Short mmCIF file of C-alpha atoms and ligand atoms in Angstrom, two decimals:
data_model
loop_
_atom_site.label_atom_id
_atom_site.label_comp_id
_atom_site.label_asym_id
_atom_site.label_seq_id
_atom_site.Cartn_x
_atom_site.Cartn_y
_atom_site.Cartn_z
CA UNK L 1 113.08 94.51 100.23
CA UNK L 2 109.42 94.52 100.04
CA UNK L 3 106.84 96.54 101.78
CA UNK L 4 103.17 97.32 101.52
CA UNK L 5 100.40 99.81 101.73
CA UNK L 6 97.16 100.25 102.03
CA UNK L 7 95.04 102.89 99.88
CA UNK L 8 93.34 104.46 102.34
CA UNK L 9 94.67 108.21 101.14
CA UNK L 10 95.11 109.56 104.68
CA UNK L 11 98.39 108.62 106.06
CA UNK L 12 99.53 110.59 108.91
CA UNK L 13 102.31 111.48 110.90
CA UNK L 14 102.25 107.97 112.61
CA UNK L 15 102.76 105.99 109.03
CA UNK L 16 105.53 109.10 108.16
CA UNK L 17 107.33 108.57 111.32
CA UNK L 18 107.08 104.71 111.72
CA UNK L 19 107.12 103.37 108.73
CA UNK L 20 107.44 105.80 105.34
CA UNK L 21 110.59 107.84 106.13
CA UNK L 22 112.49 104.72 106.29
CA UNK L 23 111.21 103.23 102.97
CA UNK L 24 112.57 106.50 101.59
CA UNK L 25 115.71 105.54 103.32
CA UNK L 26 116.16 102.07 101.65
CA UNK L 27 115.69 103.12 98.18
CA UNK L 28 119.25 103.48 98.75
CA UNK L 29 120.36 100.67 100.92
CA UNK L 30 118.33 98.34 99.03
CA UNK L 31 116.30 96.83 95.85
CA UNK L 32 113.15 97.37 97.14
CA UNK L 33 109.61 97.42 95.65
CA UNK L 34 107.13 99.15 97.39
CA UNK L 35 103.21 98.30 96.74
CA UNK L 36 99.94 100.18 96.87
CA UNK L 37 97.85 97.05 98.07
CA UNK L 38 94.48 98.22 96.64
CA UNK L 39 93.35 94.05 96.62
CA UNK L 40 93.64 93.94 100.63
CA UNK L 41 91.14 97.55 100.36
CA UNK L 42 88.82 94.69 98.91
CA UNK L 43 88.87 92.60 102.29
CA UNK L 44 86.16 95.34 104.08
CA UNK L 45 83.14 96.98 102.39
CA UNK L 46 83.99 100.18 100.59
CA UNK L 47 83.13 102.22 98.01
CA UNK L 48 84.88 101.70 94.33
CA UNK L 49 84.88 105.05 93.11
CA UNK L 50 86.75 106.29 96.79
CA UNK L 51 89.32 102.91 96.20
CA UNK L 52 90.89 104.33 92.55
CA UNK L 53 90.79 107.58 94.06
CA UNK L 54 92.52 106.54 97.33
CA UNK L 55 95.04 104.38 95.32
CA UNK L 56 96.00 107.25 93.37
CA UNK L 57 96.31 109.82 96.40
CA UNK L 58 98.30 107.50 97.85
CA UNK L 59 100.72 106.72 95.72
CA UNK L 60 101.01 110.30 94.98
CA UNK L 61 101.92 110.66 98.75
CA UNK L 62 104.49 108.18 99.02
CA UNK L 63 106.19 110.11 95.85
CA UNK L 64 105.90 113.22 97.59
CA UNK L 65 107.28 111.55 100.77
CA UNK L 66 110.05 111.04 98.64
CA UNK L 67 109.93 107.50 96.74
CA UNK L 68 111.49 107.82 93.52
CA UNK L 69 111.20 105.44 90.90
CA UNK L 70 114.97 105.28 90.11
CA UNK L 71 115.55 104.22 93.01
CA UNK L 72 112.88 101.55 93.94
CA UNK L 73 110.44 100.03 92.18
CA UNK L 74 106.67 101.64 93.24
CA UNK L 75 103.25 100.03 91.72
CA UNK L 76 100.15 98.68 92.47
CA UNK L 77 98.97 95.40 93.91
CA UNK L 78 96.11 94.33 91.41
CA UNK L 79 98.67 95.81 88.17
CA UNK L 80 100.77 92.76 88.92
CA UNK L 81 97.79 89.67 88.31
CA UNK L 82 100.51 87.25 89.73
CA UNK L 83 99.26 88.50 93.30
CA UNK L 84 96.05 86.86 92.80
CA UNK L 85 97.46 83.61 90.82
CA UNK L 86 100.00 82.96 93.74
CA UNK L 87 97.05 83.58 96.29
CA UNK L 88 95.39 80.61 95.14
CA UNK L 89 98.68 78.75 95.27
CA UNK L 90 98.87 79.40 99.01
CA UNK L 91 95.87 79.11 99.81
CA UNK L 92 96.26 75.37 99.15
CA UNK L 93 99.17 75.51 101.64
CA UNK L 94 97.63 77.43 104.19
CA UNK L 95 95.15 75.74 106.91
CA UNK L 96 91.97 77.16 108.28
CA UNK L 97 93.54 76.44 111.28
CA UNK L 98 96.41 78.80 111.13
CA UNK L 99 94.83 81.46 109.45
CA UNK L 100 92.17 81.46 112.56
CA UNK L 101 95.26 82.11 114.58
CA UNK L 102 95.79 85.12 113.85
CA UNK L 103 94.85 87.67 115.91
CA UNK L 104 94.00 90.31 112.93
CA UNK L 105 91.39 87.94 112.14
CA UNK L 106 90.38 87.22 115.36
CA UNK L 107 89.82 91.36 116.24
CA UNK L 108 88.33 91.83 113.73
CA UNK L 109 85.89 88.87 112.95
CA UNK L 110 84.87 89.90 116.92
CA UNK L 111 83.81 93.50 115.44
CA UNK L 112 82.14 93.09 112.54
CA UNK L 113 80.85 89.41 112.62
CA UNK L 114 82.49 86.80 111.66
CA UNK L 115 79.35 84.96 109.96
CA UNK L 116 79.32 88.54 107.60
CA UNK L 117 83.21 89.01 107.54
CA UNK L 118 84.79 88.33 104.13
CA UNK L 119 86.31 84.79 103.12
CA UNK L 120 89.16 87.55 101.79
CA UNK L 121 89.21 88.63 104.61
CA UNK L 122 90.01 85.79 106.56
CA UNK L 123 92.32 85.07 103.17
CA UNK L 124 94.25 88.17 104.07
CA UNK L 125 97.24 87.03 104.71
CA UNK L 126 97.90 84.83 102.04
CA UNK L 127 97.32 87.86 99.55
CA UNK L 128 100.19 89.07 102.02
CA UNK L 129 102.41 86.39 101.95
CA UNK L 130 102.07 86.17 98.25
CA UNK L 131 102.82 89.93 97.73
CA UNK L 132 106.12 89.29 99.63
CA UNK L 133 107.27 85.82 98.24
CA UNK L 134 106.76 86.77 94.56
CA UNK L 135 110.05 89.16 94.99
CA UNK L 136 112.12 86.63 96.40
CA UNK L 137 112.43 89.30 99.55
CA UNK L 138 114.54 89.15 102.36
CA UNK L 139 113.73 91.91 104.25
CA UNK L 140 110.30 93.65 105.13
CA UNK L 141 109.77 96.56 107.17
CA UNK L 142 107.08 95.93 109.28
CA UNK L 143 104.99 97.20 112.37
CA UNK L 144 104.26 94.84 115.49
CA UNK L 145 100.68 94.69 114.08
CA UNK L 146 102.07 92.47 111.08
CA UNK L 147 104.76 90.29 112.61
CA UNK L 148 102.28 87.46 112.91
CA UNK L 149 101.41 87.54 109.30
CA UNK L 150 104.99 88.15 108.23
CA UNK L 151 105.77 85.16 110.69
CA UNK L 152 102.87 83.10 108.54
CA UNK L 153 104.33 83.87 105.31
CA UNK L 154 107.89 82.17 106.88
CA UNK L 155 105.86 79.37 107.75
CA UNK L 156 104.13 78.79 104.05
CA UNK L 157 107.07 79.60 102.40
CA UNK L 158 109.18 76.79 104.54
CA UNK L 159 105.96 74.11 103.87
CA UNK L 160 105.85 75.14 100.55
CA UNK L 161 109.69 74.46 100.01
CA UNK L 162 109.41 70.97 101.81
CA UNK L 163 106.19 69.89 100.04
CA UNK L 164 107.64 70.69 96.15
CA UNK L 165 110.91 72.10 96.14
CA UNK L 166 113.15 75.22 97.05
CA UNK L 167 110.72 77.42 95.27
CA UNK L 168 110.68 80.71 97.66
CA UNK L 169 112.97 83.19 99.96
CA UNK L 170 112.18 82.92 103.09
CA UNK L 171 111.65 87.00 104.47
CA UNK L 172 113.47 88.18 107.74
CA UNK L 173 111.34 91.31 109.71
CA UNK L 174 113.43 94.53 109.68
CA UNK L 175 113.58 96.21 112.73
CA UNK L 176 114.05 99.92 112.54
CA UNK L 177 117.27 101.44 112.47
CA UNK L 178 118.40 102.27 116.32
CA UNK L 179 115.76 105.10 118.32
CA UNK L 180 114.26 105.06 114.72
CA UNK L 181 111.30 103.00 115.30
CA UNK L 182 109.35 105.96 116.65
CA UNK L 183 105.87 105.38 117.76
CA UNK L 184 103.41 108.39 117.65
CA UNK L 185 100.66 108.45 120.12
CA UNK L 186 97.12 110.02 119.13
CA UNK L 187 97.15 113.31 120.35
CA UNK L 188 94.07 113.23 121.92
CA UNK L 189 94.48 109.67 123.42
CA UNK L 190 98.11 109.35 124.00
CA UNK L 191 98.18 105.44 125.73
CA UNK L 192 97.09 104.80 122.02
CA UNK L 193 99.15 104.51 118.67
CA UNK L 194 97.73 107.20 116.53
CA UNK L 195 95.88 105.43 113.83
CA UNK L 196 92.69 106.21 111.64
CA UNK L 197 90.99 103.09 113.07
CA UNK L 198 90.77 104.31 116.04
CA UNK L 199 91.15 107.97 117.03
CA UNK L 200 89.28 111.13 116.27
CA UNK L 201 90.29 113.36 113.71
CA UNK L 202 91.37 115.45 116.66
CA UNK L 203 94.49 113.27 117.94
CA UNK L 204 95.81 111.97 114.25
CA UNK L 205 98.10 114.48 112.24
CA UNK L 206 97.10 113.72 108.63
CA UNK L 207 100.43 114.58 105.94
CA UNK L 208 98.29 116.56 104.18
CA UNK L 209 96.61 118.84 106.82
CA UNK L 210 96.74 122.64 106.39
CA UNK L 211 99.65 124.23 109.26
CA UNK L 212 97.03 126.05 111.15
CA UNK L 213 95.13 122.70 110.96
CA UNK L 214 97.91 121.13 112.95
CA UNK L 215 99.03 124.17 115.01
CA UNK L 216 95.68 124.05 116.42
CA UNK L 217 95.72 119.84 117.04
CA UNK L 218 99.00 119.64 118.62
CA UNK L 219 98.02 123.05 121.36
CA UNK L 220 94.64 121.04 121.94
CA UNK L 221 97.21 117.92 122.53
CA UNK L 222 95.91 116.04 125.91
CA UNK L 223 98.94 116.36 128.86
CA UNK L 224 98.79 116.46 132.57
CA UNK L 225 97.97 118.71 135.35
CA UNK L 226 102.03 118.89 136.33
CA UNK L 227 102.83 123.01 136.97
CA UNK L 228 104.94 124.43 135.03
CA UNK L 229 108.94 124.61 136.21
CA UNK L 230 112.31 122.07 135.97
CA UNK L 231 111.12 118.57 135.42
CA UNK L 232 107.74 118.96 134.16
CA UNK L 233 108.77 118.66 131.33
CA UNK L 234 110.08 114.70 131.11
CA UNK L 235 110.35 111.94 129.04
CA UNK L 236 107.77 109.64 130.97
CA UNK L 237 105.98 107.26 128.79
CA UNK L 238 103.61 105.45 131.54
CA UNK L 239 103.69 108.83 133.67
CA UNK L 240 103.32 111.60 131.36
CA UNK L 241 102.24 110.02 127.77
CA UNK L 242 101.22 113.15 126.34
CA UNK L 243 104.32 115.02 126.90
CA UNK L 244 106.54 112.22 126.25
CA UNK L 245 104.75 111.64 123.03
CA UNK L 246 105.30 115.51 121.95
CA UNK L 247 108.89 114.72 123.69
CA UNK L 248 109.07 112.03 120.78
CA UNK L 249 107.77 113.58 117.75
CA UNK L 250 110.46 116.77 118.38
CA UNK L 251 113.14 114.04 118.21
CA UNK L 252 112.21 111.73 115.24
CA UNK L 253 112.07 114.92 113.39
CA UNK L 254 115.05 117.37 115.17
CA UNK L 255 117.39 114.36 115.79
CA UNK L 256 118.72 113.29 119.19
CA UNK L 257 116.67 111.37 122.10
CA UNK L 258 113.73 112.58 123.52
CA UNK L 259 115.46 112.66 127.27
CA UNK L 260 117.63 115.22 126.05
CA UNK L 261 115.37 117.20 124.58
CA UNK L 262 112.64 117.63 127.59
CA UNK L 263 115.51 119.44 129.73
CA UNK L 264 115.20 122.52 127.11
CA UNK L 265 111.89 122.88 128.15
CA UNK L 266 109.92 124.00 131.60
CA UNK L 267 105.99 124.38 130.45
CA UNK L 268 104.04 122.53 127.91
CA UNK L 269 103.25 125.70 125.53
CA UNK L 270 106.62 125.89 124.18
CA UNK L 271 107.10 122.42 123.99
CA UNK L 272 103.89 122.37 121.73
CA UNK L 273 104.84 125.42 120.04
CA UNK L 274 108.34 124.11 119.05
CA UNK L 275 106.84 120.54 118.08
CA UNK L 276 104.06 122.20 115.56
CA UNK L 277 106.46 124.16 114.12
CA UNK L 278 108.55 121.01 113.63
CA UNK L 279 106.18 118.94 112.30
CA UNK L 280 104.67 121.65 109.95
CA UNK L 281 108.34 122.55 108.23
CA UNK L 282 108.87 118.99 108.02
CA UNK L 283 105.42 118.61 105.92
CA UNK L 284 105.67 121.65 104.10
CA UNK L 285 108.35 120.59 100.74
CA UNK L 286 106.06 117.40 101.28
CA UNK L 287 102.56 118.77 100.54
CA UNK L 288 104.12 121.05 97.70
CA UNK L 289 105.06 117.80 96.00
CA UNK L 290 102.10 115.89 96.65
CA UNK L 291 100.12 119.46 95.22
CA UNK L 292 101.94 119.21 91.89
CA UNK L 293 101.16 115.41 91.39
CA UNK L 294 97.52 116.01 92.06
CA UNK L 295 97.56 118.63 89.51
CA UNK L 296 98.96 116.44 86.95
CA UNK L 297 97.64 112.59 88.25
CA UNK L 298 98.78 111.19 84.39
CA UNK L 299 102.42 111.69 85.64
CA UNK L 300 101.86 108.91 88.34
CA UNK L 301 100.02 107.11 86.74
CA UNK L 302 102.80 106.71 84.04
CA UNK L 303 104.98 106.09 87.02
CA UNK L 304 102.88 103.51 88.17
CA UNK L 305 102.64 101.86 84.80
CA UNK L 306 106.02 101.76 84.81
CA UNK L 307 106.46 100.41 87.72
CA UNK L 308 103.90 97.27 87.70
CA UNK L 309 105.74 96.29 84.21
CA UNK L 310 109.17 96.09 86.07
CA UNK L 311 107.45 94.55 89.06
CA UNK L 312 105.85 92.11 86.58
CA UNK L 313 109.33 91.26 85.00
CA UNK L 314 110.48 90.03 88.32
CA UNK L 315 106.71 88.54 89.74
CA UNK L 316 105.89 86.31 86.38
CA UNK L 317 109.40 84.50 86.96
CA UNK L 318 108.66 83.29 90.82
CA UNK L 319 104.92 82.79 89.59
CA UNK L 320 106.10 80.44 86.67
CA UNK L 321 108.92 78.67 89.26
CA UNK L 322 105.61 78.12 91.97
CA UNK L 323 103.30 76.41 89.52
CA UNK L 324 105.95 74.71 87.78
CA UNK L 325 106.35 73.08 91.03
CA UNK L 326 103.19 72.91 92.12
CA UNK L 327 102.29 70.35 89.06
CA UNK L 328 100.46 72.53 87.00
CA UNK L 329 100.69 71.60 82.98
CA UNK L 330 103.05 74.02 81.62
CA UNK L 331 101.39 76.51 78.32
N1 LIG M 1 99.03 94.25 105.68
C1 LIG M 1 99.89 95.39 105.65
C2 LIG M 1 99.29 96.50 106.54
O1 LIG M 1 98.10 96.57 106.72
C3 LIG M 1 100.07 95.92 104.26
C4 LIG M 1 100.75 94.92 103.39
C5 LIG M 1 100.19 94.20 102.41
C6 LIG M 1 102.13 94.56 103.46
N2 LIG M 1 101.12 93.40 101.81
C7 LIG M 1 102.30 93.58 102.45
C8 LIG M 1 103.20 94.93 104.27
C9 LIG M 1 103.55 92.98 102.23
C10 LIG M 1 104.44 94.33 104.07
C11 LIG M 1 104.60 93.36 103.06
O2 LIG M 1 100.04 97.32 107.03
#
């Protein structure tokens, strides 16, 4: 199993919910690696000193979240240079066509420009495919937003295999265990997935916010007019987002389905009450970890070290398979 993230340093509840609690989960189930991809941070302007520091708070997060390197393999993209080699590979399987396709690209070439986006940009997923083929993965946990590049990295993998010879896996998507796949709204804005693209700081419940910090976010949490009394309180995605959202978050981190948990409840302030205090005691073992790795940053980044060599071990064997095949003169 393979999965990646990127360095921004400010996951939130929406990455711990959808995505992060179940890479803890798979240490176990699976061999997985799990990547800080601090090369894709390259694809939009940024600032380098904010990149090694992101990169670092980041992977101090997913330790705290509780990745533990006997159990899974956790390093950094640009640690393992056979990203970048394999990039070129598949680059020179890829078409412009394809890569136009998809609709990552296409969002946000519209935003920026694409006359002033990056050509690594528009490379980006190739740099994914070749994070995910160098493992010979099966599986990758992914969200909706990165099926289509998931599906591209099938599709050069297969070419790849026709044009020179069984060289690479071919990944499957994993979908989320059953009711696990939970998918936090923004607070503020709850038709929308929370995400630090597009909300305010308001609606987006960052790991490492203090409890009053989120006490305060999730009472300020945008509901409905409904008064108070049985059946206000409803799990009602198109009707009542807000609530059903808070409905949701209660249950990814209490257990059981949200339907079942909105007939405890007959007015909105104990139903934010109970879901603050949820989220905060879930947090709180989680931000005393991620405090004692800040205060000692050589410890991960021994960890880290660690992990790119074993990474490496397993990356420089697919690398030397590809350009073996590929034609290129042996050393
Ligand atoms: N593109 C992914 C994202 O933005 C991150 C990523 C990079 C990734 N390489 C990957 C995810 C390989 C899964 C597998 O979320």
């Amino acid at each position: 199993m393979f999965s990646g993230i990127q360095p921004t340093g400010t996951s939130h509840l929406g990455n711990y919910l959808g995505a992060l609690r179940w890479w803890v989960d798979f240490q176990d189930r699976y061999d997985a690696l799990y990547c800080v991809v601090d090369l894709h941070a390259l694809t939009i302007p940024g600032d380098p000193e904010e990149l090694s520091k992101a990169t670092l708070t980041t992977a101090s997060l997913l330790l705290a979240a509780g990745l533990d390197p006997s159990r899974c393999i956790l390093f950094v993209q640009s640690h393992v240079h056979q990203h970048a080699e394999l990039t070129w590979l598949l680059e020179c399987t890829a078409s412009m066509g394809e890569l136009n396709r998809m609709t990552q690209w296409k969002d946000k070439a519209a935003k920026g420009g694409e006359e002033s986006a990056r050509v690594g940009l528009f490379a980006y997923p190739v740099l994914m495919a070749a994070d995910i083929l160098l493992y010979d993965t099966d599986l990758v946990p992914v969200g909706d937003d990165q099926r289509q590049h998931l599906e591209l990295t099938r599709d050069l993998a297969q070419r790849w295999n026709t044009r020179y010879g069984d060289t690479f896996t071919i990944p499957n998507a994993v979908i989320a265990p059953a009711g696990g796949g939970a998918r936090i709204m923004d607070l503020q804005d709850p038709l929308r997935k929370m995400s630090k693209s597009s909300g305010s700081d308001a609606g987006i419940i960052y790991l490492l916010d203090d409890p009053d910090v989120i006490e305060r976010k999730v009472k300020r949490a945008v509901t409905d007019l409904d008064p108070p009394g049985p059946g206000a309180v409803r799990w009602d995605p198109d009707e009542k987002p807000g609530v059903s959202n808070l409905l949701e978050i209660l249950a990814a981190l209490r257990g059981g389905k949200p339907e079942e948990i909105a007939a405890g409840y007959e007015n909105y302030g104990k139903l934010k009450a109970d879901a603050a205090d949820a989220v905060i005691e879930m947090l709180r073992p989680l931000q005393e970890r991620y405090r004692e790795y800040a205060q000692d940053p050589g410890s991960v980044q021994a960890i880290l070290a660690d992990g790119a060599s074993r990474a490496s071990d397993i990356a420089s064997r697919t690398y030397e398979r590809a350009r073996s095949a590929i034609g290129l003169l042996p050393r």
